[in-house]
XYZ file of C-alpha atoms in Angstrom:
575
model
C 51.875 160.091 152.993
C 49.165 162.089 151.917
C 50.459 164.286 148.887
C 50.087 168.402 149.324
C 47.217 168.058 146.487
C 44.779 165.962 148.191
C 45.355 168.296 151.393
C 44.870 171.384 149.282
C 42.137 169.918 147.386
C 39.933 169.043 150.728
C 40.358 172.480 152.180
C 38.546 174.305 148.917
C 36.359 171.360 149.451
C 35.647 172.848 152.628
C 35.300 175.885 151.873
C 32.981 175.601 149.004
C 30.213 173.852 151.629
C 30.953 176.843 153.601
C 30.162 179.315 151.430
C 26.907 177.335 149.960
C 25.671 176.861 153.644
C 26.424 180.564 154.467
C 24.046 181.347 151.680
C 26.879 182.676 149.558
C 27.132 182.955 145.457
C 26.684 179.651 144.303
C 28.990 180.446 141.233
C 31.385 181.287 144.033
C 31.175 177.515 145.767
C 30.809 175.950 142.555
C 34.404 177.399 141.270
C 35.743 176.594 144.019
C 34.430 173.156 143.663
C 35.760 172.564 140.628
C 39.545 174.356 141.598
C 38.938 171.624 144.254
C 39.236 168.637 141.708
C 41.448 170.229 139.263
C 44.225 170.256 142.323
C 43.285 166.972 143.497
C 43.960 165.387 140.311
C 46.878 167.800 139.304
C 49.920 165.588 138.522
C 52.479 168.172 139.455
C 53.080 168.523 143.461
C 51.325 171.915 144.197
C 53.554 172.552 147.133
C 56.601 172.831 144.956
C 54.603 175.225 142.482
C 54.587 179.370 142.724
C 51.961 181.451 141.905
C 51.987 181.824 138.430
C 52.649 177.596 137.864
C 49.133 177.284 140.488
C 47.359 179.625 138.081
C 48.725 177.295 134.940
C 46.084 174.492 136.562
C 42.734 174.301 134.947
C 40.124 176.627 137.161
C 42.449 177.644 139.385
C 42.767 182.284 139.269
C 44.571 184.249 141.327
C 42.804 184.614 144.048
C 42.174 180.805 144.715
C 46.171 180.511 143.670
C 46.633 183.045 146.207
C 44.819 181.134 149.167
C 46.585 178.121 148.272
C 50.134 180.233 148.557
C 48.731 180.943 152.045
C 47.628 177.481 153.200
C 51.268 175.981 152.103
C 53.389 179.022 153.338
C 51.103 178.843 156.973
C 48.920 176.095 156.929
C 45.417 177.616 157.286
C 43.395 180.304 155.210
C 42.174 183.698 156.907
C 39.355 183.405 154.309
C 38.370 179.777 155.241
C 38.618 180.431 159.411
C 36.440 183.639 158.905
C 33.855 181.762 157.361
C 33.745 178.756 159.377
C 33.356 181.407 162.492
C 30.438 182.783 160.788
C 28.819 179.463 160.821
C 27.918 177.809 164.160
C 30.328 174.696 165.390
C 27.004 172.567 164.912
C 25.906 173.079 161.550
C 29.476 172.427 160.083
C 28.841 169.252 162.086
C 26.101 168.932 159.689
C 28.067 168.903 157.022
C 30.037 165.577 158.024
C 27.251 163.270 157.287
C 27.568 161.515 154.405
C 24.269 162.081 152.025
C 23.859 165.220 153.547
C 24.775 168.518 151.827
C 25.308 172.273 152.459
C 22.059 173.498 150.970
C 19.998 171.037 152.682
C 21.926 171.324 156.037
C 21.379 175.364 155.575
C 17.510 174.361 154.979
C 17.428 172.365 158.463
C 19.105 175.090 160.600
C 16.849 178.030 158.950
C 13.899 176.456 158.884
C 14.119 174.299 162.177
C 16.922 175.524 163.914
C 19.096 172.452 163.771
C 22.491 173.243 164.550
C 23.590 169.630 165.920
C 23.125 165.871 164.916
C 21.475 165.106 168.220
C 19.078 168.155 167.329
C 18.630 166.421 163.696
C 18.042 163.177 165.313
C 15.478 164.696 167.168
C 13.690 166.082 164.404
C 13.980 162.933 162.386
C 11.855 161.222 165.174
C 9.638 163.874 165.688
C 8.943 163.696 161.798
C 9.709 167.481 161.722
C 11.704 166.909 158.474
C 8.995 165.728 156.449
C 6.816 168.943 156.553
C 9.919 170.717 154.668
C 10.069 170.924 150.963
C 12.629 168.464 149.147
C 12.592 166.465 152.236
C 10.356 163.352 153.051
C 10.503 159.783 154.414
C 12.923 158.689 152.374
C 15.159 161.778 153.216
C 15.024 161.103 156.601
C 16.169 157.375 155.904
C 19.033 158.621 153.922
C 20.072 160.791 156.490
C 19.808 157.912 159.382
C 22.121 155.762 157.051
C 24.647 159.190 156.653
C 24.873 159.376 160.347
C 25.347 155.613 160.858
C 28.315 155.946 158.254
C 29.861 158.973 159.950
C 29.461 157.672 163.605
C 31.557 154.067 162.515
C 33.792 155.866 160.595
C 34.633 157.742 163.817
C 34.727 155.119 165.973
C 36.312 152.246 163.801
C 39.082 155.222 162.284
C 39.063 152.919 159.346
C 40.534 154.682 156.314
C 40.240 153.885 152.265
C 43.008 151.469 151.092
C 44.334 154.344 148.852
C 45.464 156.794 151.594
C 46.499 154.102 153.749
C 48.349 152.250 151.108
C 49.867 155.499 150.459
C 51.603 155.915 153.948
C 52.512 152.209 154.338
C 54.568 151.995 151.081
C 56.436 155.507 152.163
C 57.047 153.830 155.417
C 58.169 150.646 154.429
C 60.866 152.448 151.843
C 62.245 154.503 155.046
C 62.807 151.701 157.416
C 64.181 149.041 154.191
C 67.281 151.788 154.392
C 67.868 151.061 157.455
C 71.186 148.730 158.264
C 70.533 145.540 159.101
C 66.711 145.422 157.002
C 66.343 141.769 155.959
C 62.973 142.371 154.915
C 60.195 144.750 155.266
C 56.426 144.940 154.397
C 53.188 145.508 154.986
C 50.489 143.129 156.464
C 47.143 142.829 157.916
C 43.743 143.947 155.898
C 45.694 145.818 153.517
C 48.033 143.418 152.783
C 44.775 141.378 151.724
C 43.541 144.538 150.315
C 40.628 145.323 152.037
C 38.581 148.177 151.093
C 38.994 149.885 154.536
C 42.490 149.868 156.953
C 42.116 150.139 160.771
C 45.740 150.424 161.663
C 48.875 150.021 159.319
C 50.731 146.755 159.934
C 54.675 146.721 158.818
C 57.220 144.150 159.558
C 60.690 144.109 159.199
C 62.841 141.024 159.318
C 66.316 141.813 161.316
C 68.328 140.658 164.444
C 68.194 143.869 165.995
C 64.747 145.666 166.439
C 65.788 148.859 168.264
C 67.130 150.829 164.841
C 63.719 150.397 163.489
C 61.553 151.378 166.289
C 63.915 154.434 166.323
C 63.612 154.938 163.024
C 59.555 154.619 162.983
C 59.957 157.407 166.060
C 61.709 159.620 164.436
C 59.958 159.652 161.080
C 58.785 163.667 160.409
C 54.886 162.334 159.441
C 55.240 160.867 163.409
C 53.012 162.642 165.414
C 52.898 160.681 168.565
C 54.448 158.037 170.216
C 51.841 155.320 171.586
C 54.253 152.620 172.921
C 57.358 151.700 172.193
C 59.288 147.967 173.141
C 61.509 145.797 171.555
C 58.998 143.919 169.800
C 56.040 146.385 169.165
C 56.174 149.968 168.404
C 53.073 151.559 167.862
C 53.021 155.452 166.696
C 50.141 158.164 164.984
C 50.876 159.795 161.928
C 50.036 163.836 161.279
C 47.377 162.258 159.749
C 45.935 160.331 162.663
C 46.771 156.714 161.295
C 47.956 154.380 163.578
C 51.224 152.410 162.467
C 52.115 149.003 164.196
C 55.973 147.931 163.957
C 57.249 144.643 164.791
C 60.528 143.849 164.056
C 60.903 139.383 164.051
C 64.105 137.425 163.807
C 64.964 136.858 160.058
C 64.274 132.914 160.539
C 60.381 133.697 161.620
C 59.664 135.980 158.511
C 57.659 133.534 157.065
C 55.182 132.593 159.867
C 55.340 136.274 161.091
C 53.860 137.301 157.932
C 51.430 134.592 157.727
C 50.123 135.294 161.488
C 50.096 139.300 161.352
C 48.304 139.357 157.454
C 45.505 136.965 159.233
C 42.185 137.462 159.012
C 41.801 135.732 162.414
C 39.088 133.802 160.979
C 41.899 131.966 158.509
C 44.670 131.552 160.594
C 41.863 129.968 163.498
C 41.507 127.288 160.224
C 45.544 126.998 159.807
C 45.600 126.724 163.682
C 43.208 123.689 163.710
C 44.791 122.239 160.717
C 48.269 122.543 162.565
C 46.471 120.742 165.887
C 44.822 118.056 164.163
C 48.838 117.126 162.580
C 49.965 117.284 165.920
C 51.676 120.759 165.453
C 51.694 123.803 166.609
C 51.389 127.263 164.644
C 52.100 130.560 165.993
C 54.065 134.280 164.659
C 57.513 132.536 165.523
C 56.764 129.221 163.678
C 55.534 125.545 163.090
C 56.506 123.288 166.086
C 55.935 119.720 166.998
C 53.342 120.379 169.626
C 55.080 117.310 172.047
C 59.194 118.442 171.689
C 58.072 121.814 170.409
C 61.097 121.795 167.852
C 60.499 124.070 165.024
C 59.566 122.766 161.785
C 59.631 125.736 159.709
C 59.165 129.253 160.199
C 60.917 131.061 157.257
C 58.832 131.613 154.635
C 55.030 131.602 154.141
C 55.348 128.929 151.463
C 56.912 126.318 153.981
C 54.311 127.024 156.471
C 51.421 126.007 153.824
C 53.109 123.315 152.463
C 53.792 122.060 155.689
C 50.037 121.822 156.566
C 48.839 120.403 153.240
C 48.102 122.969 151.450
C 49.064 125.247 148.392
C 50.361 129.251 149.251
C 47.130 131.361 149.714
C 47.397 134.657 148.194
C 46.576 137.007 150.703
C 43.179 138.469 149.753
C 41.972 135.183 149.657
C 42.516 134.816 153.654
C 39.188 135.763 154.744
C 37.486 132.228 155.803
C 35.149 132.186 152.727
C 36.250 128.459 151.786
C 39.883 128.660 150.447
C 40.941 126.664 152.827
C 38.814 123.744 151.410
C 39.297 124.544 148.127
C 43.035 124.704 148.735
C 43.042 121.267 150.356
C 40.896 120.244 147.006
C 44.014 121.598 145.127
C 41.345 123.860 143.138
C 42.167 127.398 143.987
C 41.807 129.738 141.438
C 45.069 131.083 139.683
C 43.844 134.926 140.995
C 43.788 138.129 138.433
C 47.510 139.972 138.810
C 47.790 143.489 137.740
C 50.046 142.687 134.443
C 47.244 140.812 133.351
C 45.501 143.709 132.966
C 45.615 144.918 128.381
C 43.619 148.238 128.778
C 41.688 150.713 130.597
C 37.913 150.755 129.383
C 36.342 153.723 131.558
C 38.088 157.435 131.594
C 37.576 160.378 131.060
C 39.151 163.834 129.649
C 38.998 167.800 130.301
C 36.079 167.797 127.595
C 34.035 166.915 130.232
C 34.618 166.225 134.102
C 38.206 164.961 133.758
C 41.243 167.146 134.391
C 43.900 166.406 131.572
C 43.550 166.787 127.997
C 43.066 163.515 125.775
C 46.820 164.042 124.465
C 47.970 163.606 128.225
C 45.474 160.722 129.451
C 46.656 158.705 126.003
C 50.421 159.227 126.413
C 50.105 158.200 130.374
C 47.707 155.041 129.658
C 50.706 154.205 127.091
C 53.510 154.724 129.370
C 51.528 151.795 131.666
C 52.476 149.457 128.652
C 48.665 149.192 127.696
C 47.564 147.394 124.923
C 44.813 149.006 124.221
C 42.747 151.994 125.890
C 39.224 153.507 126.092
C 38.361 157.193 125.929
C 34.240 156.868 127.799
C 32.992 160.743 128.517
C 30.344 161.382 129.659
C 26.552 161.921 127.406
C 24.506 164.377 126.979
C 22.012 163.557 129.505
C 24.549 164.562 131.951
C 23.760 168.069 131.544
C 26.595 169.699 133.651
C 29.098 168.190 131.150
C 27.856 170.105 128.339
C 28.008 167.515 125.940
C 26.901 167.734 122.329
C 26.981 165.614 119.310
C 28.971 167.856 117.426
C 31.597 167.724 120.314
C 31.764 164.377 120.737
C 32.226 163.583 116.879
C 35.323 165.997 116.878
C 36.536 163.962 119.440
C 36.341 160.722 117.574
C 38.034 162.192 114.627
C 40.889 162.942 117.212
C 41.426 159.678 119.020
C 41.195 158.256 115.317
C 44.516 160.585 114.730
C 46.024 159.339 117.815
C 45.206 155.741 117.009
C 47.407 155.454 114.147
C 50.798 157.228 115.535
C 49.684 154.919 118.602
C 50.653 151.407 116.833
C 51.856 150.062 120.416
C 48.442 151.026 122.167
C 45.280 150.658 120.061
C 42.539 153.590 121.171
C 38.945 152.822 121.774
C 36.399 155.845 121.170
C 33.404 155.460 124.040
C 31.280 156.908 126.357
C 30.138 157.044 129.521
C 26.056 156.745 128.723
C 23.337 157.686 131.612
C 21.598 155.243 132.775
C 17.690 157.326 132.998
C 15.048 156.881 135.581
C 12.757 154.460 132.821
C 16.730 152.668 131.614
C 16.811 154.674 129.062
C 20.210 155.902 127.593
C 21.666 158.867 125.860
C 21.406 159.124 121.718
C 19.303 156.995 119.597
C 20.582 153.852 118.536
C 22.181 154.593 115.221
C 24.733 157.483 116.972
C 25.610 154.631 119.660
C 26.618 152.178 117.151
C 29.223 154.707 116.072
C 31.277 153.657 119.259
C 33.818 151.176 120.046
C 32.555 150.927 123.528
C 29.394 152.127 125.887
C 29.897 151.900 129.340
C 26.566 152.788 131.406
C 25.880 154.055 134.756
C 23.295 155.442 137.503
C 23.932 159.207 138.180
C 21.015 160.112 139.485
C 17.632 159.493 140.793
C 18.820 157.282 143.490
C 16.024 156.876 145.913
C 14.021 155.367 143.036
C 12.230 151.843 145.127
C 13.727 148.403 144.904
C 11.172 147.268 141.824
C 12.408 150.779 139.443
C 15.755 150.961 140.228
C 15.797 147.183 139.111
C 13.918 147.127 136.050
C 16.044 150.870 135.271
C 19.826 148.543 135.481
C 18.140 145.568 133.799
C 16.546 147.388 130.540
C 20.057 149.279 130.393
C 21.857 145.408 130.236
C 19.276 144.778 127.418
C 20.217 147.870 125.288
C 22.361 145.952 122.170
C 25.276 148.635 122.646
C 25.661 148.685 126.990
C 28.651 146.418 127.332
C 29.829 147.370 130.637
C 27.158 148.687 133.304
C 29.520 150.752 135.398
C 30.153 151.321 138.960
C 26.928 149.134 139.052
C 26.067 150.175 142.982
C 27.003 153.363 143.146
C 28.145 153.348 146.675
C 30.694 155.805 147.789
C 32.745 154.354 150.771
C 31.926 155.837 154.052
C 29.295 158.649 152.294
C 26.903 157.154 150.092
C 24.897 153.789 150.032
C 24.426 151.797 147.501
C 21.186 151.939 145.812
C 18.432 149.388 146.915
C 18.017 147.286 143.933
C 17.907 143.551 143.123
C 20.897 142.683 142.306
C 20.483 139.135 141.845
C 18.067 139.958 139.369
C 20.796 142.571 137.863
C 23.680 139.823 137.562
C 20.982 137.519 136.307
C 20.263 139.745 133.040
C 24.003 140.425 132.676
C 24.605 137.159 131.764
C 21.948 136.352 129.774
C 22.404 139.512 127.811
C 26.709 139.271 128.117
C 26.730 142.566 129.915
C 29.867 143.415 131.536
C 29.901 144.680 135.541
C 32.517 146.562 136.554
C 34.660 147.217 139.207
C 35.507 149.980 139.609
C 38.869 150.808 140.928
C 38.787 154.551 142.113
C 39.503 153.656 146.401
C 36.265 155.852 147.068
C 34.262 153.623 145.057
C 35.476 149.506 144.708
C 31.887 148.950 142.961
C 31.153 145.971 142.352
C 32.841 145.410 145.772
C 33.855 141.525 146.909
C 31.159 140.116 147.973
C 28.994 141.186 145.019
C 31.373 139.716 142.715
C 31.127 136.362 144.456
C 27.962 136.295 144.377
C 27.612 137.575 140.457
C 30.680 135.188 139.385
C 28.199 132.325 140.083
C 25.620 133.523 137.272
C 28.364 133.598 135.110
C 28.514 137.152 134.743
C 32.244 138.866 132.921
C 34.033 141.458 134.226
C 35.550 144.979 133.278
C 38.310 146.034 136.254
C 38.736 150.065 135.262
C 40.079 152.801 136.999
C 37.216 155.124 135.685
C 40.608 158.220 135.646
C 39.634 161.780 135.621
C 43.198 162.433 135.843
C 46.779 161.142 134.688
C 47.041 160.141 138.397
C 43.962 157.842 139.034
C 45.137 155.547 135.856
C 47.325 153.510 138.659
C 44.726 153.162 140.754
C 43.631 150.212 138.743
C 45.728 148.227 141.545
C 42.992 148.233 143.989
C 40.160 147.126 141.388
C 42.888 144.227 140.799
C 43.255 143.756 144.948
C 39.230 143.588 144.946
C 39.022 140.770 142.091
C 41.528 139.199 143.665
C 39.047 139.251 146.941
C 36.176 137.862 144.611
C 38.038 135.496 143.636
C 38.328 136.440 140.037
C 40.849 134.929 137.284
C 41.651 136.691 133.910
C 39.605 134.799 132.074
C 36.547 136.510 133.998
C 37.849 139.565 133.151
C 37.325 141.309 129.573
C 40.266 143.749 129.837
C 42.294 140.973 129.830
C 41.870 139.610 127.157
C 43.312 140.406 123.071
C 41.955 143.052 121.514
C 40.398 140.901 118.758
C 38.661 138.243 121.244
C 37.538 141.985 123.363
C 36.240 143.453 119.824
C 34.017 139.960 119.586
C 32.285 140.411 122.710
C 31.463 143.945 122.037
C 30.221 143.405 118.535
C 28.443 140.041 119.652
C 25.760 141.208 121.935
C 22.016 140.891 121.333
């Protein structure tokens, strides 16, 4: 379930937008900001730490380490309630649109008395925003697209893969104790590794269902109890996730999983396929549609092989032609995670990143890497404090490292800003110091379609850009991608060999699928990284994997796959 950190870490969120919309010291929100991170990302459990061992994490003092110590002890903060009292119901509201932040939801309900979305809406159409300063047209579109977000993620309750991931493996190691557990998994849209999870889908293969739905009841994260049979049991979490169990006889495992892993639009292809052999295809098995005998049923394999075709890995399963190209006998042989050499974007404490080099080195080795990048962030990122001098220094360290590191060879980069004209950090002669450049939009990103496009290609035409990172900049469920041409983006990538990545942090998955179908077609290579700010987001390269996997990538497409030697030739081979 969700670990004690990430609660922690999105109550000082919290409360940091509280005091910046309260008008309070805005050295005061920002530490609390970054106290906010530096938990999130801590690798020790905070609930199991006292005061002084809260304290030993980076920008956490006492009293911060204090509210914590009151938060896990009673589960809510005097300090926090106070100051969401002190701030109407409606303008914390505000705060819950994505692409909408404290100071300019403090500017709307002092200056127009918003206190509401409807009463933002309102204003939006009655062009009320525009006569503001730091607000316009464009502000108001942003907005419009925040609310959108906000009002389906309330609706749909869809989640990010990472949390919900998170609660279906816990689940799924509780309920494979129990006696009589012939098998247990998850399936549906996170099986195929979707970006967002509706509800959590585990099966269990056993003769007798009722220990499991039992077990699922009884489980300390279940809050509530929506129905509960022999077949189905469906439950909430503390967390609000919905969990579906269904328990199937061991001999209907494999066409169990196959049905309840879908999408419907694939198994309405496998359906047809079954009619048009005469068959019939259902959660229980194959049958002969006449005598309805079962064919098969066991295992997902059979059930394929049965209809003529080759096992589909599941985040292929989405209707987008592997069904064809399974029947062809040309599906791709799919990206896996232990294809994966070395990590090519992350970061340390000497900028935004929470461990020390020492620690992000020795955890990317314990992953049996090959090889690993060091990227932080440039100068031009001005709240990272970078220098020359500082970066140097660092080089001169990961050098050290690199040679008592003969298992895992280090690459020195950066993380380069991509400017309003395309321009990047440092003049050309301090960039060709580094093993690697990874580039990226920060900022500016209301720039129109025409600039933001001619900004990502000129940075694909710089000679040392080898990876253009987190190319959209989208942030799931609170920020849109920028509006640029991306066609035109892939386009230069491959005709200048300029990486995209995907990047694999759960709040990003940029490029996400689609995209990456549609740039695999111009040809265009791929960097899968985990972009880590912490020993704990390394593994998180798993769900940059799952999203190749959905764009239908193989290692070869993939840079970080390959040797160090042939990796070293693209980098030192651009134009």
């Amino acid at each position: 379930m969700v670990r004690a950190n990430e609660e922690v870490e999105t109550l000082l969120q919290e409360y940091a937008d509280l005091v910046a919309i309260a008008g309070g010291d805005a050295f005061k929100a920002r530490a609390y900001e970054k106290a906010a991170r530096a938990i999130g990302g801590y690798p020790a459990d905070v609930s199991k730490l006292d005061a002084k061992g809260l304290r030993d994490i980076p920008n956490v003092g006492k009293s911060i380490a204090d509210k914590v110590l009151e938060y896990l002890r009673s589960g809510h903060v005097s300090a926090v309630e106070e100051t969401r009292a002190s701030i109407p119901a409606g303008v914390r509201e505000l705060l819950t649109i994505p692409t909408l932040g404290p100071k300019k939801a403090m500017v709307l309900h002092e200056e127009l008395g918003v206190s509401s979305v409807d009463q933002l809406l309102d204003a939006i159409h009655e062009e009320r925003l525009r006569d503001l300063k730091g607000f316009g047209e464009k502000t108001e579109e942003n907005i419009l697209h925040g609310i959108e977000l906000m009002q389906k993620a309330g609706g749909g309750g869809r989640i990010l893969i990472g949390a919900a991931m998170d609660a279906a493996e816990q689940i799924v190691s509780e309920l494979s104790r129990v006696t009589g557990c012939e098998g247990c998994t998850y399936a549906g849209s996170l099986r195929r590794m979707r970006e967002t999870i509706g509800d959590i889908d585990i099966l269990v293969a056993a003769d007798r269902s009722a220990p499991f739905m039992e077990a699922l009841v009884g489980l300390p994260y279940t809050a509530e109890v929506i129905a509960q049979g022999e077949k189905k049991t469906s439950v909430r979490t503390t967390k609000g996730l919905q969990v579906d169990l269904r328990v199937l006889p061991p001999d209907s495992w494999g066409a169990g999983l196959q049905y309840f892993t879908g999408s419907k639009a694939h198994n309405i292809r496998t359906r047809e396929i079954a009619v048009h052999h005469k068959l019939k295809l259902s959660e229980y098995g194959l049958f002969h549609a006449g005598s309805g005998k079962k064919i098969t049923s066991e295992t997902e394999e059979e059930i394929y092989a049965r209809l003529g075709l080759p096992w589909i890995p599941p985040p292929l399963r989405e209707d987008r032609g592997e069904i064809a190209a399974g029947l062809r006998d040309e599906l791709p042989e799919l990206l896996a995670e232990s294809d994966i050499r070395g990590d090519l974007h992350t970061h340390t404490d000497l900028t935004d990143g929470l461990a020390p080099l020492e620690d992000m080195v020795a955890a990317a080795a314990a992953r049996g890497y090959s090889y690993y990048a060091v990227t932080d962030h440039a100068p031009n990122l001005s709240m990272q404090r970078m220098t020359d001098e500082k970066m140097l220094a660092q080089r001169e360290r990961v050098r050290e490292l690199d040679r008592k590191h003969h298992g895992m060879r280090l690459l020195h980069g950066t993380e380069l800003n991509i400017g309003p004209e395309g321009e990047v950090d440092w003049p050309d002669e301090f960039l060709a110091g580094f093993d690697i450049c990874v580039a990226s939009v920060h900022s500016h990103f209301n720039q129109s379609r025409q600039a933001l496009t001619r900004r990502l290609v000129r940075a694909c035409e710089n000679p040392h850009v080898a990876v253009i990172g987190h190319p959209t900049t989208r942030l799931i469920g609170k920020r849109p991608g920028i509006d640029a041409d991306f066609d035109a983006v892939f386009e230069a990538c491959a005709r200048t060999g300029t990486a995209l990545e995907i990047n694999a942090h759960p709040e990003r998955l940029d490029l996400c699928d689609e995209e990456i179908l549609r740039a695999k077609r111009y040809g265009v290579k791929f960097a899968v990284n985990s972009d880590a700010h912490s020993t704990t987001h390394l593994p998180y390269m798993r769900y940059g994997v799952g999203t190749a996997q959905r764009g239908w990538l193989t290692k070869d497409d993939v840079i970080n796959t390959w040797p160090l030697t042939r990796l070293r030739r693209f980098l030192s081979s651009r134009p």
